[in-house]
Amino acid sequence: MTYHVKTALLALAVALPTHALADWNGAYVGFSLGTNTTNELSSNVTGSFEADSSTALGVFGGYTVQNDDFVFGGEVAFLRTPDLEFEVDGREVTFDFGIFDLKGRAGYVVNNILFYGVAGFSRISEQETGDHANGFNFGVGADYNLGNNFVIGIEYLARRAAFEDGIFDVDLDLDTLALRAAFRF
């Protein structure tokens, strides 16, 4: 009988969710390195219109609040994509985009890993022409707390924005997959 009670208690202890080992409360700053892809474009440009992938370099900062295993917060990020290439009717055109993201974050902590989703506002500016597009973003990510306030992670972010009243009108779907490193205060 004692064996069955101990076995049942052990099974219950293993089945209960573990509380977060890391503290996710507070401010953080960091940098990111990733790649952008453009998987869908619609434009008033006639002929073929294709895009390549490009490098994404960025900085970000935010603040999160933890309630048990749930984490909520906000983040501001700025990325630069200096080499986004498009092919328009066989002619290669390179854009230098500056991207500003304002994101809300909500996530769940398992041990030292924060799994999260994001959604928010994006502004994409072409650095040479000054044209800009406003739109929205959404995505998912995971951060791993290394200890001593250092965090590494990965994030996928999709942006949907429209350039209008510029050199040409373009609806841009810009997706970014980035590795991230941050320091928490």
GROMACS .gro file of C-alpha atoms in nm, residues 13 25 46 50 73 88 95 100 115 122-123 160 166:
model
   13
   13ALA     CA    1   0.502   1.552  -0.876
   25ASN     CA    2   1.099   4.069  -1.481
   46THR     CA    3   0.460   4.589  -6.494
   50GLU     CA    4   1.131   3.921  -5.778
   73GLY     CA    5   0.569   4.311  -2.203
   88VAL     CA    6   1.240   4.441  -6.195
   95PHE     CA    7   1.713   4.892  -5.141
  100PHE     CA    8   1.116   5.031  -3.679
  115PHE     CA    9   0.826   3.080  -2.557
  122SER     CA   10   0.606   4.837  -3.819
  123ARG     CA   11   0.740   5.130  -4.019
  160ARG     CA   12   0.295   4.347  -4.385
  166GLY     CA   13   0.650   5.691  -5.376
   0.00000   0.00000   0.00000
